[in-house]
Amino acid sequence: MKRLAVEQLGSIPSGLYTPIEHALNESAIRAGTPGARRTELASLLTLRQHSATYVMRFRQQVAQGFDDFRALRIRHRGDLPMGLVAENQLEFHLSGQRLAEAIDQRYSRPLEMMEGRLEALANALDVPHISNPIGASRLAGAFIETFRDAELSESLRPMMFRQYEQELARVLGDLYGRVNTLLATAGYGMVETSSRPKQAPATPAPAAPEDRTAASDAQILAEFNQLRDMLHVWREGLVQGEPLTAENAPQRTLPPRRELRVDEVVSVASLLQSEPPDVFARALAGSGLLGDAIRDHLSDGARRLGINPDQTRLSVAEEDAIDLVAMLFESLFRTHSLLDRARRLYARLVLPYVKVALTDHSLFASREHPARRLLDAITEACEGNSAATPQDRELLERAAAVAQRIVADYNEDLAIFELAHTELDALLTQQRRRVELQEERAAKAAFGRERLSDARARADEIVNHRLRAQPLTQAVGDFLSTPWRHHLVQTLLREGQDAERHAEALMLGDALVVVDEFASDNRGRAVADRLVTLQSAIVQCLASSGLDDSASEHGLAGLVHSLAWPDVTRRVHQLMPVNTPHEDEAGEERRLWLAGGTATIAHDPALAERMRRLLPGEWVRITDAQGEAIAAKVAWVSPLTSRMLLVNRRGIRVLVASAEELAALAAQGRVSVEAERTPFDEAMRQVRHRLGRVAGRC
């Protein structure tokens, strides 16, 4: 720890001067007085000239903190000099206190974890526990002691403190993580710090959310015990007095032998943990049962440690741990869209999770278990991730690095899982924001298509009503069915049904029908007057279809020419279907197996009602046309059609469907609304269902 701290922190004082010098020069240039910062620059030059001295003094201060912790240099009270503090030194110390508070606030979680581990280390060394050698107060004190005799002006001092804090921010996160990992790997777990004040017993209060969570965990623990009962029935090979089929048979039966102790199995797993996980990757690929692969690998490792597998066997609890971890990982690959590139990553984690399951049964009972949260984070990073974008590639690489870190550093201290989760979750937080933006874009696109479809349907109804009402010339019929229809759609989308502009568009269509009737009666003067009055509106209507002034004038001329002949052929017209970009998207929608958004398909009304109660943020499990299971979230419910937009964990649209369509898919076994929110919970639900089906308890 001392070596790491001195290496990473030791050069910080030498890096303070250049950024401050640049800031001073820029400030002087902005102020228009280049010589205004001459005093501060001169002081900075003096500090730079003595840089080597300050670096050495700072390194000594950092190293001294570790010597003090080990009680190699304990100062007696009589050794401490006493005296008054000068006013400028008092301000220096106050700045140091503010710095310590900022560091303590920014790194509160890793510092709290380190404090507990350092107390355990102090107890092991049988020395009194003093402050953290690289804690906030120590780092602030090291800076103050390093520059205690430096001449710092009132304007330069805060700049030095700010730059020191920025330089610390570059290294402290990594340093604290490595020190915590080093302590955890060495076996120093967190203990309750004796110096922390004990809280008085609280008076009884109504059940808080934490109480409800505890009750929920108790329920999960009861379910876990039931799960073990089903697992025992499954393993013993009997279900309600009948032998199991070959498909559901247990993975093996063992003759009576000496039961291995948990520490022996953990030692074997630790020996094998860093070896290539090829055997587990092949099992997850479907070439064999993962539970068999784990047992065979442990048997081989036991032989290498001098434990004869022919004379020993796993205990029931150890069998449970292996089977549950194997089923957990198999279920994750069955129920989540994990691509081939993720298989080796998960294979690396098999033995560490076997070790966790052997030593800590709360892995399957507590939703806040650090190993459980880490597996959820890794699955969130990997599910459906094809590395198509730089952000997705970074997520995969970080998840792989986290898995490798677990393999390298896990030594029965769960803190490594918590640290790894914190590291990965920081990147996932950015990813979740990108996913939210992707969901918003998908919802806006879906809503835009629905509004367009609704506007076209309304416009078609209006146009058809005019076309069928009476015989019209070809020119008027064409005008109403094409440019006027498009103009109606535009006004509906932009202005709304009750807008004045939409009313004017309706009046134009009705007026043209009247003009056509005047023309058929040979009322030339009335036709001419009306066309003059409508000229501006007709040109605007044609322009809304994308025609320029020349084309609009040409279209108007064609309309006038047609209406100038009273005996021209007239007939009742029919609006022809128009191929639009929206309708061309039907192929894409069908690829997403969208049935059309209507309630006319065969469905179970009760199921449809259940689907209708789904709210944004709820998760379902969907099986696509290729048989692949997908976790999908209800991202948006249309205010127009009540159709639901479902997206995957990357925020990409996977389905847009009505409640009736979802009910039809559920009847086919392709939609399940009982999905859990987190991957671990969903995988365990599938494990319970699998064992319950075998044991006849579903």
XYZ file of N, CA and C in Angstrom, residues 499-589:
273
model
N -58.555 23.632 -36.469
C -57.846 24.858 -36.832
C -58.536 25.567 -37.998
N -58.313 26.878 -38.072
C -58.920 27.685 -39.139
C -58.370 27.284 -40.500
N -57.077 26.961 -40.542
C -56.458 26.597 -41.820
C -57.056 25.300 -42.360
N -57.373 24.369 -41.472
C -57.997 23.125 -41.923
C -59.413 23.398 -42.452
N -60.121 24.312 -41.790
C -61.462 24.675 -42.267
C -61.387 25.321 -43.651
N -60.366 26.150 -43.870
C -60.194 26.769 -45.189
C -59.909 25.710 -46.257
N -59.125 24.671 -45.874
C -58.844 23.598 -46.833
C -60.121 22.851 -47.193
N -60.988 22.606 -46.208
C -62.268 21.942 -46.486
C -63.124 22.799 -47.418
N -63.141 24.099 -47.169
C -63.942 25.009 -48.004
C -63.465 24.995 -49.461
N -62.139 24.833 -49.663
C -61.605 24.787 -51.021
C -62.152 23.568 -51.770
N -62.136 22.423 -51.145
C -62.645 21.220 -51.799
C -64.122 21.329 -52.115
N -64.891 21.805 -51.118
C -66.337 21.948 -51.346
C -66.620 22.970 -52.464
N -65.816 24.044 -52.506
C -66.024 25.077 -53.537
C -65.740 24.525 -54.928
N -64.723 23.666 -55.068
C -64.410 23.079 -56.367
C -65.518 22.149 -56.841
N -66.130 21.432 -55.906
C -67.270 20.579 -56.263
C -68.416 21.442 -56.795
N -68.666 22.568 -56.140
C -69.724 23.489 -56.580
C -69.389 24.071 -57.959
N -68.110 24.451 -58.161
C -67.693 24.996 -59.463
C -67.900 23.974 -60.564
N -67.589 22.732 -60.291
C -67.777 21.673 -61.284
C -69.261 21.538 -61.634
N -70.126 21.686 -60.611
C -71.574 21.623 -60.861
C -72.026 22.813 -61.714
N -71.478 24.034 -61.425
C -71.797 25.198 -62.249
C -71.371 24.967 -63.701
N -70.196 24.359 -63.886
C -69.696 24.125 -65.236
C -70.594 23.162 -65.997
N -71.119 22.149 -65.303
C -71.998 21.184 -65.975
C -73.305 21.836 -66.408
N -73.719 22.929 -65.716
C -74.937 23.662 -66.069
C -74.645 24.785 -67.057
N -73.440 24.880 -67.549
C -73.039 25.892 -68.537
C -73.159 27.306 -67.980
N -72.822 27.450 -66.702
C -72.860 28.772 -66.050
C -71.430 29.337 -66.057
N -70.989 29.743 -67.225
C -69.603 30.150 -67.424
C -69.164 31.310 -66.553
N -70.039 32.361 -66.452
C -69.680 33.526 -65.645
C -69.461 33.146 -64.178
N -70.343 32.319 -63.608
C -70.204 31.892 -62.215
C -68.932 31.064 -62.024
N -68.658 30.223 -63.051
C -67.440 29.406 -62.965
C -66.207 30.316 -62.936
N -66.184 31.306 -63.835
C -65.032 32.208 -63.912
C -64.854 32.994 -62.617
N -65.971 33.534 -62.087
C -65.876 34.308 -60.848
C -65.339 33.460 -59.693
N -65.871 32.240 -59.575
C -65.435 31.371 -58.481
C -63.951 31.004 -58.617
N -63.519 30.693 -59.853
C -62.124 30.315 -60.050
C -61.174 31.467 -59.725
N -61.591 32.698 -60.089
C -60.770 33.859 -59.731
C -60.647 33.981 -58.211
N -61.767 33.756 -57.523
C -61.758 33.851 -56.063
C -60.891 32.746 -55.442
N -60.927 31.544 -56.049
C -60.207 30.387 -55.494
C -58.769 30.277 -55.974
N -58.351 31.158 -56.874
C -57.035 31.005 -57.490
C -55.916 30.914 -56.454
N -55.893 31.834 -55.492
C -54.825 31.856 -54.482
C -54.832 30.573 -53.650
N -56.032 30.120 -53.229
C -56.127 28.918 -52.417
C -55.685 27.677 -53.201
N -56.049 27.636 -54.505
C -55.650 26.484 -55.333
C -54.134 26.436 -55.490
N -53.521 27.590 -55.738
C -52.058 27.633 -55.898
C -51.369 27.223 -54.590
N -51.871 27.675 -53.444
C -51.296 27.290 -52.159
C -51.431 25.789 -51.923
N -52.575 25.235 -52.315
C -52.796 23.793 -52.150
C -51.796 23.011 -52.996
N -51.591 23.438 -54.237
C -50.633 22.757 -55.113
C -49.209 22.922 -54.585
N -48.913 24.091 -54.042
C -47.572 24.331 -53.513
C -47.282 23.445 -52.308
N -48.293 23.131 -51.495
C -48.080 22.280 -50.327
C -47.696 20.859 -50.710
N -47.958 20.491 -51.977
C -47.547 19.185 -52.464
C -46.130 19.194 -53.016
N -45.446 20.324 -52.907
C -44.066 20.411 -53.339
C -43.881 20.998 -54.706
N -44.950 21.541 -55.329
C -44.832 22.129 -56.664
C -44.347 23.569 -56.553
N -43.477 23.966 -57.482
C -43.034 25.348 -57.492
C -44.102 26.227 -58.156
N -43.823 27.536 -58.274
C -44.819 28.467 -58.806
C -45.228 28.113 -60.237
N -44.248 27.740 -61.046
C -44.551 27.422 -62.446
C -45.439 26.197 -62.551
N -45.105 25.159 -61.791
C -45.909 23.928 -61.820
C -47.299 24.174 -61.257
N -47.392 25.006 -60.212
C -48.700 25.315 -59.632
C -49.575 26.044 -60.641
N -48.978 27.031 -61.348
C -49.731 27.745 -62.357
C -50.183 26.803 -63.477
N -49.327 25.857 -63.833
C -49.676 24.895 -64.871
C -50.835 24.002 -64.411
N -50.803 23.588 -63.149
C -51.903 22.782 -62.632
C -53.210 23.539 -62.599
N -53.142 24.818 -62.224
C -54.354 25.646 -62.209
C -54.912 25.797 -63.621
N -54.015 25.968 -64.596
C -54.472 26.125 -65.986
C -55.184 24.871 -66.473
N -54.688 23.721 -66.111
C -55.340 22.473 -66.509
C -56.716 22.344 -65.904
N -56.866 22.780 -64.657
C -58.163 22.730 -63.985
C -59.156 23.679 -64.670
N -58.691 24.891 -65.002
C -59.551 25.877 -65.681
C -59.982 25.360 -67.053
N -59.045 24.775 -67.787
C -59.345 24.256 -69.119
C -60.417 23.175 -69.063
N -60.336 22.309 -68.070
C -61.322 21.234 -67.952
C -62.707 21.779 -67.639
N -62.785 22.788 -66.778
C -64.074 23.323 -66.362
C -64.690 24.253 -67.427
N -63.922 24.583 -68.455
C -64.444 25.474 -69.503
C -65.379 24.748 -70.467
N -65.454 23.441 -70.400
C -66.288 22.663 -71.331
C -67.415 21.998 -70.555
N -68.621 22.475 -70.743
C -69.740 21.952 -69.949
C -70.092 20.503 -70.272
N -69.811 20.038 -71.480
C -70.231 18.695 -71.848
C -69.122 17.657 -71.679
N -68.025 18.043 -70.946
C -66.955 17.064 -70.722
C -67.483 15.920 -69.854
N -66.911 14.723 -70.026
C -67.392 13.536 -69.297
C -67.206 13.713 -67.783
N -68.271 13.346 -67.074
C -68.235 13.382 -65.605
C -68.657 12.017 -65.067
N -68.023 11.612 -63.944
C -68.376 10.320 -63.341
C -68.075 10.369 -61.846
N -68.627 9.367 -61.159
C -68.323 9.232 -59.723
C -66.939 8.583 -59.585
N -66.074 9.186 -58.794
C -64.689 8.716 -58.660
C -64.519 7.898 -57.372
N -63.485 7.074 -57.392
C -63.121 6.260 -56.223
C -61.682 6.594 -55.850
N -61.446 6.878 -54.574
C -60.081 7.191 -54.124
C -59.235 5.937 -54.203
N -58.135 6.000 -54.943
C -57.250 4.852 -55.098
C -56.250 4.816 -53.942
N -55.884 3.593 -53.478
C -54.855 3.500 -52.424
C -53.560 4.128 -52.901
N -52.919 4.843 -52.002
C -51.687 5.547 -52.340
C -50.538 4.890 -51.589
N -49.480 4.504 -52.318
C -48.288 3.966 -51.675
C -47.515 5.110 -51.036
N -47.413 5.054 -49.731
C -46.736 6.114 -48.992
C -45.543 5.526 -48.262
N -44.606 6.374 -47.849
C -43.479 5.864 -47.074
C -43.923 5.125 -45.823
N -45.016 5.613 -45.188
C -45.488 4.942 -43.980
C -45.937 3.524 -44.284
N -46.667 3.371 -45.409
C -47.155 2.042 -45.745
C -46.009 1.142 -46.200
N -44.962 1.739 -46.796
C -43.807 0.947 -47.173
C -43.100 0.383 -45.954
N -43.296 1.026 -44.801
C -42.668 0.525 -43.588
C -43.343 -0.734 -43.065
N -44.457 -1.126 -43.688
C -45.159 -2.318 -43.208
C -44.251 -3.538 -43.240
N -43.363 -3.590 -44.257
C -42.443 -4.719 -44.316
C -41.539 -4.769 -43.101
N -41.024 -3.602 -42.700
C -40.189 -3.530 -41.500
C -40.994 -3.912 -40.266
N -42.252 -3.425 -40.206
C -43.081 -3.775 -39.064
C -43.370 -5.270 -39.030
